[in-house]
XYZ file of C-alpha atoms in Angstrom:
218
model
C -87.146 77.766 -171.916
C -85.907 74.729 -170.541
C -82.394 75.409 -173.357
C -78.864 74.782 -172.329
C -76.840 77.860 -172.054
C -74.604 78.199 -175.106
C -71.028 76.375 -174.984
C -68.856 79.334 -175.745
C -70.346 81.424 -172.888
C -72.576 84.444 -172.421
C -72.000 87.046 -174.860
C -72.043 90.775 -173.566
C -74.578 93.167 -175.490
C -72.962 94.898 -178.791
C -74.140 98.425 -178.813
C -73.291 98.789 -182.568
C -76.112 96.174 -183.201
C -78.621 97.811 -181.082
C -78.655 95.416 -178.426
C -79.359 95.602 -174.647
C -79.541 94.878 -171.707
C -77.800 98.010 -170.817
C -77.981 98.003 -167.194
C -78.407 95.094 -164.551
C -78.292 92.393 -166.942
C -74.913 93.473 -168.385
C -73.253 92.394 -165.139
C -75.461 89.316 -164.347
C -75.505 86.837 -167.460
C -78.822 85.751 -168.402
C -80.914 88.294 -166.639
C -82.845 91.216 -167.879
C -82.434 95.386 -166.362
C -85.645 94.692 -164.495
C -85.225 92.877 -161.811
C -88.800 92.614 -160.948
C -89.919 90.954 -164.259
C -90.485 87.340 -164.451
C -91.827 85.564 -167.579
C -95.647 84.308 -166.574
C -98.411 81.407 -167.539
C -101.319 81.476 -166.532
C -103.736 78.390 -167.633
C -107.142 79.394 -168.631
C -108.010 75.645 -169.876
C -111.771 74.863 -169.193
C -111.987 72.398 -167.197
C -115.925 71.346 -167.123
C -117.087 67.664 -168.339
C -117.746 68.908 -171.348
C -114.653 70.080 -172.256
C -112.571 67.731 -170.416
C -110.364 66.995 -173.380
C -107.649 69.432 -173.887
C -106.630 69.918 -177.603
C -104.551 72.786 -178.931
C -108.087 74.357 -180.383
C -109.406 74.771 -176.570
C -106.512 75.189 -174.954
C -106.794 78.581 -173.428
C -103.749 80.816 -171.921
C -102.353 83.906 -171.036
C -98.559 83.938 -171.252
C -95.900 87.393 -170.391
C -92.325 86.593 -171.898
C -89.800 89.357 -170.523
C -88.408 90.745 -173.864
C -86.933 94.210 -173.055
C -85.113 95.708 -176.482
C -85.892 95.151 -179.938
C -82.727 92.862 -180.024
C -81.998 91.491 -176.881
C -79.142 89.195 -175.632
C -80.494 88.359 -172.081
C -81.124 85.110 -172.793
C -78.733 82.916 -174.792
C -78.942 79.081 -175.221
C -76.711 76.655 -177.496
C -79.531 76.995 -179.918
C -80.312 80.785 -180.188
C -78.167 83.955 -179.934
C -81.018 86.393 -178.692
C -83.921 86.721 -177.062
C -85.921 87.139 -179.638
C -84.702 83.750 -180.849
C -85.009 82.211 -177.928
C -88.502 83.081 -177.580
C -89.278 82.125 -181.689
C -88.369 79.026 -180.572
C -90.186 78.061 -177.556
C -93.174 79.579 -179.324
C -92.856 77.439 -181.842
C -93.642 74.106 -180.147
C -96.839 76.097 -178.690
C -98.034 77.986 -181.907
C -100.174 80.771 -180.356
C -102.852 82.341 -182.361
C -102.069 85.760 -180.733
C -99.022 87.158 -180.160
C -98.602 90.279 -178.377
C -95.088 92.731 -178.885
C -94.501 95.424 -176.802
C -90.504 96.825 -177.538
C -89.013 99.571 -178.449
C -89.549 102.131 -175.721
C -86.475 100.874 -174.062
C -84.538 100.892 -176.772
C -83.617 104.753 -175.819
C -80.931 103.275 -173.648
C -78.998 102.330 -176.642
C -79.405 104.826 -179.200
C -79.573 103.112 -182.412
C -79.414 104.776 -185.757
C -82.918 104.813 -187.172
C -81.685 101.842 -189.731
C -80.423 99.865 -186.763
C -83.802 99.922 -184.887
C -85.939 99.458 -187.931
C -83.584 96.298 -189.188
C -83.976 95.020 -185.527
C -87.746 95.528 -184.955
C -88.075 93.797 -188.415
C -86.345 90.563 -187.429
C -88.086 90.411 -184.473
C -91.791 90.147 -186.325
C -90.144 88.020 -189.089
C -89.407 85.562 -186.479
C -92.680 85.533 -184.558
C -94.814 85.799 -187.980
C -93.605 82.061 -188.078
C -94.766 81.211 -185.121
C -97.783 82.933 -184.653
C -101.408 83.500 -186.077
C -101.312 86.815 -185.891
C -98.805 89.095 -184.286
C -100.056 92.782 -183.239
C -97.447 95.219 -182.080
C -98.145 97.881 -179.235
C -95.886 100.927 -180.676
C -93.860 102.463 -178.103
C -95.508 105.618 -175.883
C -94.427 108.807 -175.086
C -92.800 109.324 -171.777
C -92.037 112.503 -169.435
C -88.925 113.772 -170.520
C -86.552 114.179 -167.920
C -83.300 116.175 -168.124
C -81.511 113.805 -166.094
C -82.113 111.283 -168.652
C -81.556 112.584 -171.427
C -81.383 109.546 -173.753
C -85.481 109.269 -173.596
C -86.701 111.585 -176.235
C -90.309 111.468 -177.756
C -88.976 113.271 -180.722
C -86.745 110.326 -180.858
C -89.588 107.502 -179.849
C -92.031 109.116 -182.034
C -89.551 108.838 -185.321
C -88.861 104.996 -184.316
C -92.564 104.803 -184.455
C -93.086 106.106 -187.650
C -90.199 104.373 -188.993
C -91.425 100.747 -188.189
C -95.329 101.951 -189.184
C -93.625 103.177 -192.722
C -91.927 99.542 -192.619
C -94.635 97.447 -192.158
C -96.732 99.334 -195.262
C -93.549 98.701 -197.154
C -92.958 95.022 -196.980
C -95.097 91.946 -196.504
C -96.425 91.244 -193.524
C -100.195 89.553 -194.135
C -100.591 88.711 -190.113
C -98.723 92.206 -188.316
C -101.058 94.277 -187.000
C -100.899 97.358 -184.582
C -102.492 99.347 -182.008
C -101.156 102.712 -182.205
C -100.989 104.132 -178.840
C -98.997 107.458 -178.937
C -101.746 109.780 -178.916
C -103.338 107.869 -176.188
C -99.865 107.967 -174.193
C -100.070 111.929 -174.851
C -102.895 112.680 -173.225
C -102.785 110.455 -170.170
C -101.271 110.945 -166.517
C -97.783 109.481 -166.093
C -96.537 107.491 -162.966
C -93.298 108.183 -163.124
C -91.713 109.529 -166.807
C -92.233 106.003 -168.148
C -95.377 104.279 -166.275
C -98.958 104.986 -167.366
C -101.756 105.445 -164.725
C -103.944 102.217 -164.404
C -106.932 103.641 -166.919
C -104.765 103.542 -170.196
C -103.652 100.166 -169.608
C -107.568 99.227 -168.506
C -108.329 100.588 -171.734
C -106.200 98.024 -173.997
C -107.408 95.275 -171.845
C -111.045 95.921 -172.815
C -109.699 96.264 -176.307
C -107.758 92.663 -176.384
C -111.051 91.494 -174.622
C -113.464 92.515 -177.100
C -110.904 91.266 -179.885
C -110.565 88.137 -178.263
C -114.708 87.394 -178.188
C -115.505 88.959 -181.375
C -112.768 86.698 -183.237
C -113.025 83.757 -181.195
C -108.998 83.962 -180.112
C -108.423 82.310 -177.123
């Protein structure tokens, strides 16, 4: 994000707020829980004689930004106090027309009051409806409950989801859209009690592709 760190230090998660990580990145500053997750651009640019000229209409790209909680304090700067801010901010000097948010799910780790998750989530697409064209929001899936974690409950993920649905009829938000994917996640095979086999997530890359040509979003 190419941000100084802030002056004062890193400033440890407050679980009264909500806010992860929760696990790896509690005890390493500035890192997320999953340590095999690594913010990604890839450059889709044409390049032909015809298009040699790059402008911010043409310019084409595909871009993953880690962001694991709905208020996350991985990644601090002398600007920003979250990740979520952090990212509002880099995002702003590249204005996307699509902006893709995918939290919540890991969220169970915390355990935030229903009010504390829905105030959270909120902020979050405040932030990136200034930044973005349009902002669609994946809502969270149901996992395989598993005794031995007990935190992950799809009672639990399923009244988040409803909760942040309820929100978005409630108050403005002109360019929020959503793909609703719990009954999907219900009827599909699980890797693992949080992974998805490799159909359902074939499935929302047709639908993103489709969007993406029938709109003309790059």
């Amino acid at each position: 994000y190419a941000l100084p760190p802030p002056a004062e230090g890193w400033k440890p998660p407050n679980a009264l707020l909500g806010e992860g990580p929760t696990g790896f990145g509690v005890d390493h500053p500035y890192c997320s829980d999953c340590q095999q997750c690594w913010n990604v651009l890839m450059d889709a640019t044409p390049t032909s004689k015809e298009e040699s000229t790059t402008t911010k209409d043409n310019q084409r790209y595909l871009e993953y930004l880690v962001v694991e909680y709905t208020r996350d304090v991985s990644v601090q700067t002398s600007v920003t106090n979250t990740t979520q801010e952090t990212v509002a901010y880099y995002l702003k000097q590249k204005l996307p027309q699509v902006c893709v948010v995918s939290v919540g799910l890991f969220d169970a780790a915390v355990e935030p009051p229903v009010h504390v998750f829905v105030s959270n989530m909120d902020r979050y697409l405040r932030l990136l409806q200034r930044t973005c064209g349009h902002v669609v929001w994946i809502s969270i899936p149901a996992v395989v409950e598993d005794e031995s974690i007990p935190q992950f409950q799809n009672c639990q993920l399923q009244t988040w989801n409803r909760a942040v649905l309820e929100l978005l009829t409630s108050k403005e938000y002109p360019n929020v859209h959503v793909i609703d994917v719990w009954e999907k996640s219900m009827t599909t095979n699980h890797i693992g009690f949080l992974g998805m086999e490799p159909s359902f997530y074939a499935t929302l890359s047709r639908l993103f592709l489709t969007i993406m040509v029938d709109t003309n979003h790059s």
